[in-house]
Coordinates of C-alpha atoms in Angstrom, one line a residue:
X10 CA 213.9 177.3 84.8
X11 CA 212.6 179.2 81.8
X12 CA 216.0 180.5 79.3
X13 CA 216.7 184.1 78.8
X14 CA 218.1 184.7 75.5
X15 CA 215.8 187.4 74.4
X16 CA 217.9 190.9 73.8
X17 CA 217.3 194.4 74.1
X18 CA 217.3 194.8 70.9
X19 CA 214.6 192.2 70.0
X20 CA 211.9 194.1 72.1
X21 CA 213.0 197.4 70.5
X22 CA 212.0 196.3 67.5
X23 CA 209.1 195.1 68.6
X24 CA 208.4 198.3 69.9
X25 CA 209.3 200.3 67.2
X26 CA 206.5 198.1 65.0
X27 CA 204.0 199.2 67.1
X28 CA 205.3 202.8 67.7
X29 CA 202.8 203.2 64.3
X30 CA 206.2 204.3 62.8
X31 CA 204.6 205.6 59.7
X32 CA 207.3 207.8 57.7
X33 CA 210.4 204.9 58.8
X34 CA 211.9 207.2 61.4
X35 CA 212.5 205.3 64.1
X36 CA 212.6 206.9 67.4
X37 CA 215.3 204.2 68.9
X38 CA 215.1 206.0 72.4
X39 CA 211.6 206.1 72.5
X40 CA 211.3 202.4 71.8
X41 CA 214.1 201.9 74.7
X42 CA 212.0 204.0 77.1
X43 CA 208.7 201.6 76.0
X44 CA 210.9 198.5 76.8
X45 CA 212.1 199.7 80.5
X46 CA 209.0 201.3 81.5
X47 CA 206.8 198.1 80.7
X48 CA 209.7 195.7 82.5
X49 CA 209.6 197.8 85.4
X50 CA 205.8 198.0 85.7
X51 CA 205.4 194.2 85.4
X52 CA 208.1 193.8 87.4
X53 CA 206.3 195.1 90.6
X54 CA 203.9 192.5 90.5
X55 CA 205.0 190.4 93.7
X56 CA 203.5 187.0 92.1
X57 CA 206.0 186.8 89.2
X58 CA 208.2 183.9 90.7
X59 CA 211.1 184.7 88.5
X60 CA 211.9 187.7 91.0
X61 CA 211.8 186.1 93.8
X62 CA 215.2 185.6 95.3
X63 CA 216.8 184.4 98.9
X64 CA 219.6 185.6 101.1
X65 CA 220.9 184.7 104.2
X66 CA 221.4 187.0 107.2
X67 CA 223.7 185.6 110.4
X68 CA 222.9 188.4 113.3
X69 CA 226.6 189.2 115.3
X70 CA 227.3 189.3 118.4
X71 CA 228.0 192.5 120.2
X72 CA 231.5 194.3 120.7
X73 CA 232.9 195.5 123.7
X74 CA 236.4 194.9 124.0
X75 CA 238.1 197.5 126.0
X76 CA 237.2 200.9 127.5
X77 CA 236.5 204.4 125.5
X78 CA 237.0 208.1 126.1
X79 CA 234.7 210.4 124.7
X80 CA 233.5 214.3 125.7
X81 CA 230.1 215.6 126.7
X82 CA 228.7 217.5 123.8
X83 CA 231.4 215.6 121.8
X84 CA 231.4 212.8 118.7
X85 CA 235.1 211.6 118.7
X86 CA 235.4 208.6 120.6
X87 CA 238.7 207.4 121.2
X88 CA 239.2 203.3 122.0
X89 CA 241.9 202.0 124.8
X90 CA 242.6 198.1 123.7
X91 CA 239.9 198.3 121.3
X92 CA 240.3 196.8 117.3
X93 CA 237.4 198.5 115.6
X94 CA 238.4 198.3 112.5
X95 CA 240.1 194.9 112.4
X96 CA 236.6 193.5 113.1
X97 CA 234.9 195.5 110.5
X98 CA 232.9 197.8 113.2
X99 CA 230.9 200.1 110.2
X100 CA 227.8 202.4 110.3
X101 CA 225.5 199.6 111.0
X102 CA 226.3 199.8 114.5
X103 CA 225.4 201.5 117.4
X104 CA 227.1 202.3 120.5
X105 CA 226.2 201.9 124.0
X106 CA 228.5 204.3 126.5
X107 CA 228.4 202.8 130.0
X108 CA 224.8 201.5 131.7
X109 CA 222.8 204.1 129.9
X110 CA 220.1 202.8 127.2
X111 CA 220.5 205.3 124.9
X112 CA 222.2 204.7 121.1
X113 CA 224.8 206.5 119.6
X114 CA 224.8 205.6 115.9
X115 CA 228.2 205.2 114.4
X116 CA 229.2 207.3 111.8
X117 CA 232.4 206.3 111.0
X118 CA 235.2 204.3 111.9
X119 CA 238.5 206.1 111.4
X120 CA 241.4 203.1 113.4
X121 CA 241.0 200.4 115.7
X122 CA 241.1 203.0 118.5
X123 CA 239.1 205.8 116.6
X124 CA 234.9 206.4 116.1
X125 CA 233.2 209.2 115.0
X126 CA 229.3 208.6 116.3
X127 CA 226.7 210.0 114.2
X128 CA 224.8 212.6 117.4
X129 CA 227.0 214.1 120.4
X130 CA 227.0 212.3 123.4
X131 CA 225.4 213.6 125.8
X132 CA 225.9 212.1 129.7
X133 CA 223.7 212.6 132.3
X134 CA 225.7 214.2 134.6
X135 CA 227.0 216.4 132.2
X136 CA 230.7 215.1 132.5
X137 CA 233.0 213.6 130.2
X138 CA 233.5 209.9 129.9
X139 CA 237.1 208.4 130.3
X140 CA 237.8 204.7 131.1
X141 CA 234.3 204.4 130.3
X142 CA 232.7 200.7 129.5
X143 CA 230.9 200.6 126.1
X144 CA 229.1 198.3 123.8
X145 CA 228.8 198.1 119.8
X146 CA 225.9 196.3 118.7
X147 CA 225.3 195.9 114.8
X148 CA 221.9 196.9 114.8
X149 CA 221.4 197.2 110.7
X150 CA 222.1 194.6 108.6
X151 CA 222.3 195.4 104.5
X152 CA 219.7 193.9 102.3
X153 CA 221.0 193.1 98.5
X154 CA 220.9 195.7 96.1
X155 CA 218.5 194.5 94.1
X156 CA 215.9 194.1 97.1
X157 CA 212.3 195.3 96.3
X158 CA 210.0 194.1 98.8
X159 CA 210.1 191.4 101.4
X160 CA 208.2 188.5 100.7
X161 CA 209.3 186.3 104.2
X162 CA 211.8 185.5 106.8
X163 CA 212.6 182.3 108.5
X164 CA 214.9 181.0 110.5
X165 CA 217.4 178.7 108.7
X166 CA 217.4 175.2 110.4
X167 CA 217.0 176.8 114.1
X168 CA 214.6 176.5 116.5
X169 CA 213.5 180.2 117.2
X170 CA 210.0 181.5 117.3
X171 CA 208.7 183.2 114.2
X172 CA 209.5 187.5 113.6
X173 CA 207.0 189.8 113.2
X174 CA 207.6 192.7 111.3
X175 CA 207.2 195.8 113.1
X176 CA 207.3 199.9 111.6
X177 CA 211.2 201.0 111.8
X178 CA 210.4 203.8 114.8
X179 CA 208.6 201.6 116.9
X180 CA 210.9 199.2 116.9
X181 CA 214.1 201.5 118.0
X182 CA 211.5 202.9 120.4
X183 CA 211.3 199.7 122.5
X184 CA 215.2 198.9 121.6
X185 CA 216.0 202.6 123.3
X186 CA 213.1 202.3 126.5
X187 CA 215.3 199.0 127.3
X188 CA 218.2 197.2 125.9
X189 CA 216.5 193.2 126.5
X190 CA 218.9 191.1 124.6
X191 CA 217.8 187.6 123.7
X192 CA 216.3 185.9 121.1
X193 CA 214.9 188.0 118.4
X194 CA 210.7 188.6 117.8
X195 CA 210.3 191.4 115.6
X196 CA 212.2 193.1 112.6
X197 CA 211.8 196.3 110.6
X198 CA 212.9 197.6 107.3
X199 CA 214.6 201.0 106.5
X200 CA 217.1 202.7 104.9
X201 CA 219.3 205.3 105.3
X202 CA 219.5 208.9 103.9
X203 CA 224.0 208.1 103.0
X204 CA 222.4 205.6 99.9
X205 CA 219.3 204.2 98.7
X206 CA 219.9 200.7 100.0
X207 CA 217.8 199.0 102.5
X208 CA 218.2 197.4 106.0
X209 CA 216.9 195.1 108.1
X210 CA 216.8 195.3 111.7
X211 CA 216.0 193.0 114.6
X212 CA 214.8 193.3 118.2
X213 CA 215.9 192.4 121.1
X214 CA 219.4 191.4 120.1
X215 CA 221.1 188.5 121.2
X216 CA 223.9 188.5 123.6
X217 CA 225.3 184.6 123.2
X218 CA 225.3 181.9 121.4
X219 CA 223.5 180.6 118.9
X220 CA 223.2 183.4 117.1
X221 CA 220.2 183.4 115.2
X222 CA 220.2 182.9 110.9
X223 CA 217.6 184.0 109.0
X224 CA 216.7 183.2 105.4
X225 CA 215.1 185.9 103.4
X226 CA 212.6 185.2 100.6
X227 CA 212.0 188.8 99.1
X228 CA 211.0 190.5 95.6
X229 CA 213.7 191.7 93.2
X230 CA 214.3 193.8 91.1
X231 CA 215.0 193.2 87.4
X232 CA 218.4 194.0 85.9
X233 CA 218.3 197.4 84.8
X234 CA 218.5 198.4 81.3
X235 CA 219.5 202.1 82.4
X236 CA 222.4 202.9 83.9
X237 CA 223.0 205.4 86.7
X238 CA 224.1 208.5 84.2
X239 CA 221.3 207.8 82.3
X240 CA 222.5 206.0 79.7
X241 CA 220.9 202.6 78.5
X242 CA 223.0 199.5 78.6
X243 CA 224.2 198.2 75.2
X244 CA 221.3 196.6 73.0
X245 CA 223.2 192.7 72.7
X246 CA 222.1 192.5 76.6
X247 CA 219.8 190.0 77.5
X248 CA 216.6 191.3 78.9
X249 CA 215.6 189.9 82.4
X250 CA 212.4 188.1 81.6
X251 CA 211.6 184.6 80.7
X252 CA 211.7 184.0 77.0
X253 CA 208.3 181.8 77.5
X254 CA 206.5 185.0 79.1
X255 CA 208.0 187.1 76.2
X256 CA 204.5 187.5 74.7
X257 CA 203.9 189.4 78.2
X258 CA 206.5 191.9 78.1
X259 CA 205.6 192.9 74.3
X260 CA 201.9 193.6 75.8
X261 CA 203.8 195.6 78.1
X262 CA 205.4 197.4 75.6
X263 CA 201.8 197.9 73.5
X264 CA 200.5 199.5 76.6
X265 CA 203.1 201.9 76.6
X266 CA 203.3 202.7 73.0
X267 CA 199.3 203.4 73.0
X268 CA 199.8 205.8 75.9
X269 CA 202.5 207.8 74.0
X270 CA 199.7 207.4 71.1
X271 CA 197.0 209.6 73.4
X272 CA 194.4 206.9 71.9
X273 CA 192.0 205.5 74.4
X274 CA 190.5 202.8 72.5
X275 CA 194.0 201.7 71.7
X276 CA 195.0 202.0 75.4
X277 CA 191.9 199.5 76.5
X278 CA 192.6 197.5 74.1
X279 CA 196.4 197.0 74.4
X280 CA 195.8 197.0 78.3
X281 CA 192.8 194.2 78.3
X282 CA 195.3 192.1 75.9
X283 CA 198.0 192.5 79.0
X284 CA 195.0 191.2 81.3
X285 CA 193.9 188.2 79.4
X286 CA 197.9 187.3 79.1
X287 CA 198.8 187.3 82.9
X288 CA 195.5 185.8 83.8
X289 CA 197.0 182.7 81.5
X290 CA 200.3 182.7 82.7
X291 CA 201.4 180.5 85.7
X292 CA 202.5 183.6 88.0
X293 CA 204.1 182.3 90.8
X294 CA 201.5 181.0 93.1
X295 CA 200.4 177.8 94.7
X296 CA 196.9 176.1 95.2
X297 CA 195.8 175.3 98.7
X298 CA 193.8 171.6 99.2
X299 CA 190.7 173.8 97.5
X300 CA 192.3 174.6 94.5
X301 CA 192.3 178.1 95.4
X302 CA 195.2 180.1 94.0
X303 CA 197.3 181.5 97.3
X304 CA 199.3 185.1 96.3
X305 CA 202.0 186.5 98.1
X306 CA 199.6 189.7 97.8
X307 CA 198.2 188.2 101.5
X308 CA 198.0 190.4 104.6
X309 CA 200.8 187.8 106.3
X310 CA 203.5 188.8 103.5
X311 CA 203.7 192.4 105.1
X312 CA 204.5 190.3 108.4
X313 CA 207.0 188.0 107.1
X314 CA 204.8 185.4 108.7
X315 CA 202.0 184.1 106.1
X316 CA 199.4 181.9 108.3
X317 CA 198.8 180.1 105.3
X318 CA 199.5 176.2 105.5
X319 CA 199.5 174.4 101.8
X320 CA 198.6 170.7 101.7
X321 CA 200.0 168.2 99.4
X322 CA 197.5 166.4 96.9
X323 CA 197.2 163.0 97.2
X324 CA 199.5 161.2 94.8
X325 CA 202.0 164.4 94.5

């Protein structure tokens, strides 16, 4: 694996050489904005292999210890032999109030005997619910933070059939026309408007053992160099790029500098030097039994599910 011992501070300088810096005032924030802006823009580039990353998700099996009382037109649900919060029941889950299909998102989770859901309840026949049976199904499960883009999901070791990725609605429009548990065949992607995470979610759920474990190849995203408030991080940190594709990032950081310039030749210029330097870099990919460079830019990527089989070269 390539070292990173390149600091902040190394590329600002860089960029404060090519910031044509002609009376020796350096604009320190300016070459700081030059640095971050060209990490994040080559950073996007799903081929870079040095951003690819794996987790593991283990899907849970559903909750339904107990009974529940809740009102029509109400969002308090109260619990009777229930231990929500001893088994860490949080906003990724839904509830299911007797045989009806529809999902109550949980909001929060105040006791073991306490929920608040998200939307009212609202029963058919208009009455309130007491003694009622229920069901908590985790239907989100949180991506890392520093999840970009997914790049593909597997099953770890199993034997389950591969997912197809489906768009967030329609999948909760199936999971809500029936509530089919079994093995999973499709997933979605989403977040939520409480925080700028992400979530996956899978359909239909299971109900038993084995629950199924995914691993998740995705795209990350670099260390920051900015904090939240606005501030950038200290200059001793080490930058998030490989020290042997340095040459890379100061291209990066050229581009940048020529567009603060407003000159156009220097903009093509600096931006066919970035060309010619990725197009001789190894980026991340594979060759297929042709030769032919394979990218994670395919059509199966947005599925999860690349149809794309690579064969060993003879003597490899």
């Amino acid at each position: 694996m390539a070292a990173k011992i390149r600091t902040f501070q190394s590329y600002i300088d860089f960029a404060i050489q090519r910031n044509r810096d002609k009376n020796g005032n350096a604009d320190i924030l300016q070459a700081k904005e030059f640095v971050v802006n060209a990490l994040k823009n080559l950073s996007v580039d799903p081929e870079w292999a040095h951003f690819h990353q794996r987790t593991r998700i283990t899907l849970q099996p559903p909750y339904a210890t107990g009974t529940i009382a809740v009102n029509h037109g109400g969002t308090a649900v109260t619990g009777t032999g229930t231990g929500w919060a001893t088994v860490l029941i949080d906003s990724t889950y839904v509830m299911l109030i007797g045989d009806s299909d529809i999902e109550y998102p949980v909001s929060a989770v105040g006791s073991d005997t306490g929920i608040t859901l998200e939307f009212p309840y609202n029963a058919e026949d208009g009455q309130n619910a007491s003694g009622a049976t229920y069901t908590l199904i985790k239907r989100e499960y949180l991506l890392p933070e520093n999840f970009r883009e997914m790049l593909h999901i597997s099953e770890a070791g199993q034997d389950f059939d591969p997912l197809t990725r489906m768009n967030i609605s329609e999948l909760l429009r199936v999971a809500q026309q029936s509530q089919e548990t079994g093995q999973p065949d499709w997933y979605a992607v989403s977040s939520k408007n409480t925080d700028s995470r992400d979530y996956i979610t899978f359909q239909p759920l299971p109900q038993d053992y084995p629950y199924p474990t995914y691993d998740v190849w995705y795209l990350r995203m670099p260390t920051r160099l900015m904090e939240d408030d606005g501030d950038y991080v200290a200059t001793t940190v080490v930058v998030d790029w490989p020290d042997n594709l340095a040459s890379v990032l100061e291209a990066a950081v050229e581009v940048e500098a020529a567009r603060k310039n407003t000159d156009s030749n220097e903009l093509a210029m600096a931006l066919q030097n970035l060309n010619v330097l990725k197009a001789t870099h190894v980026r991340g990919t594979v060759k297929d039994q042709n030769r032919l460079r394979i990218g994670l830019t395919m059509p199966g990527r947005v599925n999860g599910n690349p149809q794309v089989t690579v064969t060993p070269e003879a003597g490899v």
